Tab-separated table of C-alpha atoms and ligand atoms in Angstrom:
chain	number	residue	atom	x	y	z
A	1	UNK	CA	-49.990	12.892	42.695
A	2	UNK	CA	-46.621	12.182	40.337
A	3	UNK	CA	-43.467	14.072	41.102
A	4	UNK	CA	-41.637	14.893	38.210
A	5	UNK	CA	-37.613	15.967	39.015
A	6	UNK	CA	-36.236	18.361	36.808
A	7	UNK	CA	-32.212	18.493	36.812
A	8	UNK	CA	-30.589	21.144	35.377
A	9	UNK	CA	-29.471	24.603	35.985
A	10	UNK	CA	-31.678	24.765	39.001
A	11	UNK	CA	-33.143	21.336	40.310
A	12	UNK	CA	-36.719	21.260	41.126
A	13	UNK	CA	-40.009	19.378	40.972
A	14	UNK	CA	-43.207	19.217	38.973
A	15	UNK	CA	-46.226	18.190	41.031
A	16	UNK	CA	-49.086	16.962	39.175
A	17	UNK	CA	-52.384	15.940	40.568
A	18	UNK	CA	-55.850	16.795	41.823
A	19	UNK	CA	-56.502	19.236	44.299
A	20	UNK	CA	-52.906	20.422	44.021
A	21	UNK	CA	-53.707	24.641	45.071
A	22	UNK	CA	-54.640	23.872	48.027
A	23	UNK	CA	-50.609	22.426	49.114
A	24	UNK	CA	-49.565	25.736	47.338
A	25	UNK	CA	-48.721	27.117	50.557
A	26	UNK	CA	-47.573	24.052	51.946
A	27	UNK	CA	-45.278	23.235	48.973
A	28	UNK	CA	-43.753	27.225	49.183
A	29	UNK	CA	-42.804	26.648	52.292
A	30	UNK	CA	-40.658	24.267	51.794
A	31	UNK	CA	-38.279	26.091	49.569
A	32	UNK	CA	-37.458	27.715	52.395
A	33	UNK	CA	-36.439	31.754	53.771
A	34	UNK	CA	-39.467	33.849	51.796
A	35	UNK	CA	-41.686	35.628	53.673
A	36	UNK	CA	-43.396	37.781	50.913
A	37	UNK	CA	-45.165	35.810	48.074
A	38	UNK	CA	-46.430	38.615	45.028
A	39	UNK	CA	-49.239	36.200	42.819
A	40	UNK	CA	-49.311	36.933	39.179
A	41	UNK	CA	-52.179	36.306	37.123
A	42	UNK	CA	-54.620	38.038	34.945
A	43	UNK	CA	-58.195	38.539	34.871
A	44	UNK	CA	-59.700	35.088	33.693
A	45	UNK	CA	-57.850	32.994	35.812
A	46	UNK	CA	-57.936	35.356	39.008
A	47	UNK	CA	-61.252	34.921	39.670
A	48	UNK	CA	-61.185	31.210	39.264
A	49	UNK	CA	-58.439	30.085	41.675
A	50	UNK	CA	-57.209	33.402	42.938
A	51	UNK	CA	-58.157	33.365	46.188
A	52	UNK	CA	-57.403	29.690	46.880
A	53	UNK	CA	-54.128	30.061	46.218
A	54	UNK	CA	-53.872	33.044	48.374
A	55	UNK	CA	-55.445	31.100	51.062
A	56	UNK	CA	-53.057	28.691	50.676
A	57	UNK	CA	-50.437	30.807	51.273
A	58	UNK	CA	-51.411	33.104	54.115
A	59	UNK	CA	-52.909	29.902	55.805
A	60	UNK	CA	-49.279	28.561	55.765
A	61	UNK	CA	-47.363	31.964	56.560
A	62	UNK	CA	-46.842	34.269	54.025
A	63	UNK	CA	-47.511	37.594	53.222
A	64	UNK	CA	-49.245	37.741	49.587
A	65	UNK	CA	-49.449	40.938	47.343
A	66	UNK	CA	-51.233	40.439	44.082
A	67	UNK	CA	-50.844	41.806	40.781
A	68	UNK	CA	-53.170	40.949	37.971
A	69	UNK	CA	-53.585	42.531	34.130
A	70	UNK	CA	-55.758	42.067	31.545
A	71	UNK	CA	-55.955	38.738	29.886
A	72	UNK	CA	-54.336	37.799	26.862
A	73	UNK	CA	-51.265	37.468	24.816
A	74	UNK	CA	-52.162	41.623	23.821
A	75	UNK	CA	-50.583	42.096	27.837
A	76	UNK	CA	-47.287	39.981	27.193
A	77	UNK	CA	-45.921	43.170	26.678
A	78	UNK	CA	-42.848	46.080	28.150
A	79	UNK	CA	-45.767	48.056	29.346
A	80	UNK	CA	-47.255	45.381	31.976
A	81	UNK	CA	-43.865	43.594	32.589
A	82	UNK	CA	-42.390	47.175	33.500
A	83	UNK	CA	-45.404	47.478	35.629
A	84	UNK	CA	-45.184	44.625	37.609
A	85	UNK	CA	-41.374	45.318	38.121
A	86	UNK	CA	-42.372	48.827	39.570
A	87	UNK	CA	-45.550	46.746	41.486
A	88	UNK	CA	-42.573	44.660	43.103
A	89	UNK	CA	-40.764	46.966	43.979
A	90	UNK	CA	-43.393	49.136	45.656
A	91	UNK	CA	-44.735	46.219	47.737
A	92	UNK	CA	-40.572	45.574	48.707
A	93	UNK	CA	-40.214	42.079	47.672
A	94	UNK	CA	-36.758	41.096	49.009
A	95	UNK	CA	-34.393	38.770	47.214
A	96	UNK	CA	-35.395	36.021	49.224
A	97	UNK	CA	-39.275	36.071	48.273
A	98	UNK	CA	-41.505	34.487	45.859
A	99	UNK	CA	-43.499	35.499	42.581
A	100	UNK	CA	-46.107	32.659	42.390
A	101	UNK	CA	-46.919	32.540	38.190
A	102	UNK	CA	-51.014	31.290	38.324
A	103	UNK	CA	-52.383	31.057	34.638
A	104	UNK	CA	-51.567	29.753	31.216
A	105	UNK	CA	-48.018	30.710	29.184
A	106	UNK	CA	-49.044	34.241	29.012
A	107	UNK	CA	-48.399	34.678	32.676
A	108	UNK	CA	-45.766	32.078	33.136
A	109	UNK	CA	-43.756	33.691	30.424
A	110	UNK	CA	-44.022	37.482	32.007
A	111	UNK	CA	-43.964	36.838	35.389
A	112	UNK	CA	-41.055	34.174	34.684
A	113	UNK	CA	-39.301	37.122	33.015
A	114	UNK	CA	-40.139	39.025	36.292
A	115	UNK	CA	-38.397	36.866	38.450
A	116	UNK	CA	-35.800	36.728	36.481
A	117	UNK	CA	-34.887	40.165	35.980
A	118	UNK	CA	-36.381	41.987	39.392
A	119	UNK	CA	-33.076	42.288	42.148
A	120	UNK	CA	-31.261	40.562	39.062
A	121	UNK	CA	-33.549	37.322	39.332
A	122	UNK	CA	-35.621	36.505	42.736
A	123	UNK	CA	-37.427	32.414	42.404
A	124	UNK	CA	-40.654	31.709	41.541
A	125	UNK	CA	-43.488	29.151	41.307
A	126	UNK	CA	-45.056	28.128	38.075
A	127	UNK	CA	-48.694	27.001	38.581
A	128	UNK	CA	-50.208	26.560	35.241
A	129	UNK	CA	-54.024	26.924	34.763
A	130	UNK	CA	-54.287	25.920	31.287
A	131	UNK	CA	-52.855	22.187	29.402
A	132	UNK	CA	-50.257	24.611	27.094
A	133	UNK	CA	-48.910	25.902	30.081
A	134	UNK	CA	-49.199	22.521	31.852
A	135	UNK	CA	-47.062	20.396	29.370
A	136	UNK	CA	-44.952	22.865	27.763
A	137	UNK	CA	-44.349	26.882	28.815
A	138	UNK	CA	-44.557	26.056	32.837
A	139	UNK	CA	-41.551	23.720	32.110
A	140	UNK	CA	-37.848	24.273	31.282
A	141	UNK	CA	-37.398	27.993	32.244
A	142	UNK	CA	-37.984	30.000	28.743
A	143	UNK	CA	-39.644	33.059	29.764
A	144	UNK	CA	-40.397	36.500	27.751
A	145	UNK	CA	-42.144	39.178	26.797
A	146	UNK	CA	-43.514	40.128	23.434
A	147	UNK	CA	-41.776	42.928	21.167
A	148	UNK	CA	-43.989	45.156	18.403
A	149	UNK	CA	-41.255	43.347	16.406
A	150	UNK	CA	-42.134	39.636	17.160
A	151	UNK	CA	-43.418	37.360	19.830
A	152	UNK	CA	-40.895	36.476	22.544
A	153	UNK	CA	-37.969	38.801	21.794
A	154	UNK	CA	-37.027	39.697	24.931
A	155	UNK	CA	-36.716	36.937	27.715
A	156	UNK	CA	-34.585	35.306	29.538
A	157	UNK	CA	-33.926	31.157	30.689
A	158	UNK	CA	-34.887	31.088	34.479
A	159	UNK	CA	-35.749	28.156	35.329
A	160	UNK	CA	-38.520	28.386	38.384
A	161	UNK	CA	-37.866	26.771	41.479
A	162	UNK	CA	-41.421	24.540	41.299
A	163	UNK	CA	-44.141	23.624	39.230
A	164	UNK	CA	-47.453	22.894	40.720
A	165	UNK	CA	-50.028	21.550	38.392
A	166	UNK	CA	-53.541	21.426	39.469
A	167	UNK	CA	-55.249	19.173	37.015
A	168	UNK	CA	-58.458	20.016	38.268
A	169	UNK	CA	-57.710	23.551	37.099
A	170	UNK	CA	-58.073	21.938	33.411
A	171	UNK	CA	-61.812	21.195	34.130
A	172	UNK	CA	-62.819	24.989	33.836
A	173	UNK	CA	-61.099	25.704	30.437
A	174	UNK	CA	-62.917	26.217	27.157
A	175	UNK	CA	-62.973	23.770	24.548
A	176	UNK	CA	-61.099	25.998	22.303
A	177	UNK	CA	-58.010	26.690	25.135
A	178	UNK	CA	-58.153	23.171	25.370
A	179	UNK	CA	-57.721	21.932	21.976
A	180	UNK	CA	-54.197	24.304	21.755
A	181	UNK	CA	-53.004	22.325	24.474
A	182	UNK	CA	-53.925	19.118	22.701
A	183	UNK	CA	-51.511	20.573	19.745
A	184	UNK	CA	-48.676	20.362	21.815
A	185	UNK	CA	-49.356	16.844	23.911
A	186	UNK	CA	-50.206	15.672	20.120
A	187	UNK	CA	-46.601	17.394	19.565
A	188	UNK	CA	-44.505	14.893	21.869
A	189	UNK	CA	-45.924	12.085	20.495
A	190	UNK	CA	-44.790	12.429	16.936
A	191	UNK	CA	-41.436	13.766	18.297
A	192	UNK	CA	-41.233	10.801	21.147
A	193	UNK	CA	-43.162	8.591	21.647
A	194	UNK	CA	-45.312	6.146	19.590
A	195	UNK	CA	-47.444	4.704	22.717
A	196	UNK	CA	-48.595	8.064	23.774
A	197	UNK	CA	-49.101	8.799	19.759
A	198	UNK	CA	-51.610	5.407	20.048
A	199	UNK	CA	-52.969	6.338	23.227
A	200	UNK	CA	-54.534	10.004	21.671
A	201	UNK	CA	-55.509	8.193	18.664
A	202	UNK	CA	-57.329	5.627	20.401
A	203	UNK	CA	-58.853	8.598	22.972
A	204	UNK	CA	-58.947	11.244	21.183
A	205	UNK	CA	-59.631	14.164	23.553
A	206	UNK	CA	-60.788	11.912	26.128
A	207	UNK	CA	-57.353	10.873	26.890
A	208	UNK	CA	-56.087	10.264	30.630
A	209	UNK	CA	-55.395	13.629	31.699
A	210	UNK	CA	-52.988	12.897	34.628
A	211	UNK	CA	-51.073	10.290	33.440
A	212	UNK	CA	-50.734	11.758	29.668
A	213	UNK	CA	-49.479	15.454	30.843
A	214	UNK	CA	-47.000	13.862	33.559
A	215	UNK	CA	-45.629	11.416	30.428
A	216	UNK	CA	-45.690	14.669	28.378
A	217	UNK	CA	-43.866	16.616	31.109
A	218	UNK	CA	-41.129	13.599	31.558
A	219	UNK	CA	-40.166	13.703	28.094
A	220	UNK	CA	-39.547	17.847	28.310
A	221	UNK	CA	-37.966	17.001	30.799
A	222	UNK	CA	-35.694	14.947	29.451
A	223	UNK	CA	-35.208	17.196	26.975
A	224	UNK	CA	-34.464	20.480	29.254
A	225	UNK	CA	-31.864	18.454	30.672
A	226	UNK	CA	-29.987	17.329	27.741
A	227	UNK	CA	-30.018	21.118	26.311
A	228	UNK	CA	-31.302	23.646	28.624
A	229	UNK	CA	-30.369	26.651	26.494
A	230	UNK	CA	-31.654	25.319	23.019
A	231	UNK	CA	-29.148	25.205	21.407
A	232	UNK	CA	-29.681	21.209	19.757
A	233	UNK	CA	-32.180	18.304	20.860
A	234	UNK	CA	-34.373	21.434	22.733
A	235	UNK	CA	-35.162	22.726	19.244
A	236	UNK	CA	-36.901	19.631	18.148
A	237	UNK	CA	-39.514	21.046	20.572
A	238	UNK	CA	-40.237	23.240	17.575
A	239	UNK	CA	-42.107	20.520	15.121
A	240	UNK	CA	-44.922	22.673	13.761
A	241	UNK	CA	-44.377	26.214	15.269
A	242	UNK	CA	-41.758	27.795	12.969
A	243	UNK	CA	-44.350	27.632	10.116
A	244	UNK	CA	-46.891	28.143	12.662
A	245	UNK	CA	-45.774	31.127	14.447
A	246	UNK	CA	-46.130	32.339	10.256
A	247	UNK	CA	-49.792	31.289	10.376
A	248	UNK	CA	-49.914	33.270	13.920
A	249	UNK	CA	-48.467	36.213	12.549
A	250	UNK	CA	-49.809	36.732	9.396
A	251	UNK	CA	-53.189	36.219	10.996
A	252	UNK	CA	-52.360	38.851	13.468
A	253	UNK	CA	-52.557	36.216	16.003
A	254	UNK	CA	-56.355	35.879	15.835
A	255	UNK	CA	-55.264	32.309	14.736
A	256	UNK	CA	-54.572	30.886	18.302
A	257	UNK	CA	-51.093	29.499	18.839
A	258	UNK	CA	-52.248	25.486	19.343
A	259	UNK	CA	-54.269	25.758	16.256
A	260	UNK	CA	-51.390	27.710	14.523
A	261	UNK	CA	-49.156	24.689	15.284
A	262	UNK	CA	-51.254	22.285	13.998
A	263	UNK	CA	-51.480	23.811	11.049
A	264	UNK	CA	-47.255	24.307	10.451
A	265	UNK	CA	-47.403	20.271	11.692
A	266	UNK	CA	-49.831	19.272	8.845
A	267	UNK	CA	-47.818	21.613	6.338
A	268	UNK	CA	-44.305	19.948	7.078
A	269	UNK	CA	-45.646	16.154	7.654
A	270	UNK	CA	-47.183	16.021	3.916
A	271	UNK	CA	-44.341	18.512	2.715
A	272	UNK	CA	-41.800	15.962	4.104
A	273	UNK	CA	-43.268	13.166	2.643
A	274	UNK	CA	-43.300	11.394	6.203
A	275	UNK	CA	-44.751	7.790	6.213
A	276	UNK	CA	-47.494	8.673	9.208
A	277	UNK	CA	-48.377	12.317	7.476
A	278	UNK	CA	-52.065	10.415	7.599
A	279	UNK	CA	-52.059	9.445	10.817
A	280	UNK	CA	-50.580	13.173	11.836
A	281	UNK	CA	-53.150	14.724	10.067
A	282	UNK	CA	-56.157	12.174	11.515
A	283	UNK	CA	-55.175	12.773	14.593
A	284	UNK	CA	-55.116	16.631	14.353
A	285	UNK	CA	-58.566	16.543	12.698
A	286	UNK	CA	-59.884	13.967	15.465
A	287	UNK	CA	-58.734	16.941	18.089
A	288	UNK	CA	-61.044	18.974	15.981
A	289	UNK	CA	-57.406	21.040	15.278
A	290	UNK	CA	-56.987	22.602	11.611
A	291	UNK	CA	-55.004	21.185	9.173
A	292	UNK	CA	-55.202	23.795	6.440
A	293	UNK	CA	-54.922	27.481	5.909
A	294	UNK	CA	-56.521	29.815	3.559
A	295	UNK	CA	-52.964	31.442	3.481
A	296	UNK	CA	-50.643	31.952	0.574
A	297	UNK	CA	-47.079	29.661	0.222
A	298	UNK	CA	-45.281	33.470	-0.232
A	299	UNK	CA	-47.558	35.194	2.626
A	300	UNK	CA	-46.015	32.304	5.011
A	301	UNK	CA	-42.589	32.168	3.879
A	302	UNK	CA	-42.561	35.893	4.595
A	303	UNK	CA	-44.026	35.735	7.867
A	304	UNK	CA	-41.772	32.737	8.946
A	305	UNK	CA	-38.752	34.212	7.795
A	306	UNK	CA	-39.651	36.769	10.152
A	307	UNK	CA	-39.167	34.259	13.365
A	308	UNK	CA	-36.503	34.654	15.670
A	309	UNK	CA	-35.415	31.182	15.077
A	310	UNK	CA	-34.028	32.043	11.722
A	311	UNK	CA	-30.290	31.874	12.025
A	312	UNK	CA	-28.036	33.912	9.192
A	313	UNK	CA	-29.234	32.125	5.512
A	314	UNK	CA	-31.145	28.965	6.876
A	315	UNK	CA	-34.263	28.202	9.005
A	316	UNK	CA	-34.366	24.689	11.103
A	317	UNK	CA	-37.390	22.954	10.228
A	318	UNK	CA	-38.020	20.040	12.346
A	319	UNK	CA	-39.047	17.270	10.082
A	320	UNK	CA	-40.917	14.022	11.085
A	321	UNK	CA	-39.640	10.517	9.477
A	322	UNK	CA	-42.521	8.428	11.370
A	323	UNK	CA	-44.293	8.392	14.716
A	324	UNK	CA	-41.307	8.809	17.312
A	325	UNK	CA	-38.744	9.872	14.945
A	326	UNK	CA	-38.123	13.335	13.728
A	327	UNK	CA	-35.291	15.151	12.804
A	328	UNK	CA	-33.747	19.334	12.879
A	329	UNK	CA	-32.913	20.008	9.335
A	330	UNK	CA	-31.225	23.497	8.492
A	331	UNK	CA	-32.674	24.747	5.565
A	332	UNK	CA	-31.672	27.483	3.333
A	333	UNK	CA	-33.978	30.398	3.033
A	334	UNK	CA	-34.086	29.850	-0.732
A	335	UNK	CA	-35.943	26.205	-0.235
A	336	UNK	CA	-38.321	27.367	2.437
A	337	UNK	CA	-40.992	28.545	0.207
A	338	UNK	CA	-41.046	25.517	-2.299
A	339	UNK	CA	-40.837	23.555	0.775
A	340	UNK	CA	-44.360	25.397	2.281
A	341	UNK	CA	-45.787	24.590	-1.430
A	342	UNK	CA	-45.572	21.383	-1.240
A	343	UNK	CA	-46.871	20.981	1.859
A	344	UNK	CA	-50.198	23.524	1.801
B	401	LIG	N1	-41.676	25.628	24.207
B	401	LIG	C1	-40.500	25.133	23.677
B	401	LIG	C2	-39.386	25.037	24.658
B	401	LIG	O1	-39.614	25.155	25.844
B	401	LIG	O2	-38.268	24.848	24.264
């Protein structure tokens, strides 16, 4: 098992490693005072690891209440996350209790905005099911629900008090879910760091699980801790996903979100004129990841202006110079559309 320490607003640890659900109950415990654990997940991942978890946790004290919704980014919404305030408040969760988050970013990012918001913020566990939610959403406190406006409008930073990653959890995913995790592990090493870059190229999707998502989860990390409340370096964390949340949106988010990013990370490597756009894009295509879209320059630039990242007249694109190297460039509204030409 690796131990990952995250140091910021809240200090806590990421535990990553086989076998991990079973020391749920065993890891709560040690945070201390709760008596009362509510688990949050929704109805792929509940039957899957559901009850182990809760086993884990009853067999080491605790009371559990559970609330699971319908799967999919369709529940991220004020309907289920006023539900599961209500659910919490019926079962009489107490300041001093625990929501336990078990699933991909969908339930990290509601039940994250939960616990943040329920008695004006109670802790909670992050125990992602899925690699997104593994390397990136379970990691650095950014939760939220979806708005009919846009994805991730309301939310809050909370950062959760531990992260438990069962990498045998992975095994049970479909190829799909896991090539949109592979988007954003391919992510860190363009942003980062060229040995993990070389390690995926040479592995492809065969790459060493444990060791690549805790080296993934250092460097957000690292990053979380520099600028919790993304306001500078955190925004790098972007490279591919304002012109991909675009390709989400004007797809009506039938385009998943991983394949989404690849697709914004192809468009702004070759629009860039980056010196490893090649390698970028033969490494997407070797994670069997899109690099093209059947959309429109204008049909983009209009659903991209649209993302909450916009700020007044410009847009911050995250451009990569070469492997390792990128950089946040503010650019004005006016350029964004010749700048998704030249890069379709
Ligand atoms: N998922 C991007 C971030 O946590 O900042």
């Amino acid at each position: 098992m690796k131990t990952v320490t995250v140091r910021a607003s809240k200090t806590y640890d990421i535990l990553i490693g086989s076998n991990l659900l079973a020391s749920l109950g065993v890891e709560a415990k040690k945070l201390g005072k709760a008596k009362k654990v509510c688990i949050v997940s929704e109805t792929n991942v509940w039957p899957l690891y559901g009850i182990a978890a809760q086993e884990s946790l009853e067999a080491a004290g605790f009371d559990t209440v559970t609330f699971v919704f319908p799967a999919g980014e369709a529940s991220k919404n004020g309907i289920t996350y006023l539900e599961l305030l209500n659910f919490l408040a019926e079962s009489q969760l107490t300041r001093s209790d625990l929501i336990v988050a078990l699933g991909g970013g969908v339930v990290g990012d509601l039940a994250g905005f939960a616990a943040a918001s329920y008695l004006r913020g109670i802790r909670f566990i992050q125990v992602p099911t899925t690699l997104l939610a593994a390397v990136d959403s379970s990691v650095g406190g950014k939760t939220a629900i979806d708005l009919p406006a846009g994805k991730n409008l309301a939310g809050a930073f909370c950062q959760p008090s531990l992260v438990l990653c069962d990498t045998d959890t992975l095994n049970t995913l479909s190829r799909d879910v896991f090539r949109d995790g592979c988007a954003e592990v391919i992510k860190y090493g363009i942003l980062y760091d060229p040995d993990l870059f070389r390690h995926l190229e040479v592995r492809g999707p065969d790459f060493h699980r444990e060791a690549v998502i805790t080296r993934c989860v250092e460097l957000k990390r690292d990053v979380v801790m520099e600028d919790e409340f993304d306001t500078g370096a955190r925004m790098k964390l972007n490279l591919g996903h304002t012109i991909g949340h675009g390709v989400e949106a004007k797809s009506n988010f039938s385009v998943s979100h991983g394949k989404a990013v690849a697709i914004g990370t192809a468009i702004v490597s070759r629009a860039s004129g980056c010196c490893d756009a090649e390698r970028i894009l033969s490494v997407l295509r070797q994670f069997d990841l899109p690099t093209d879209t059947e959309y429109s320059a204008s049909d983009l630039y209009r659903y991209t202006l649209s993302d909450k990242k916009r700020s007044g007249g410009t847009v911050s694109l995250i451009i990569p110079e070469k492997i390792g190297l990128c950089h946040i460039v503010p650019t004005p509204v006016e350029q964004l559309l010749f700048f998704i030409e030249a890069g379709l």
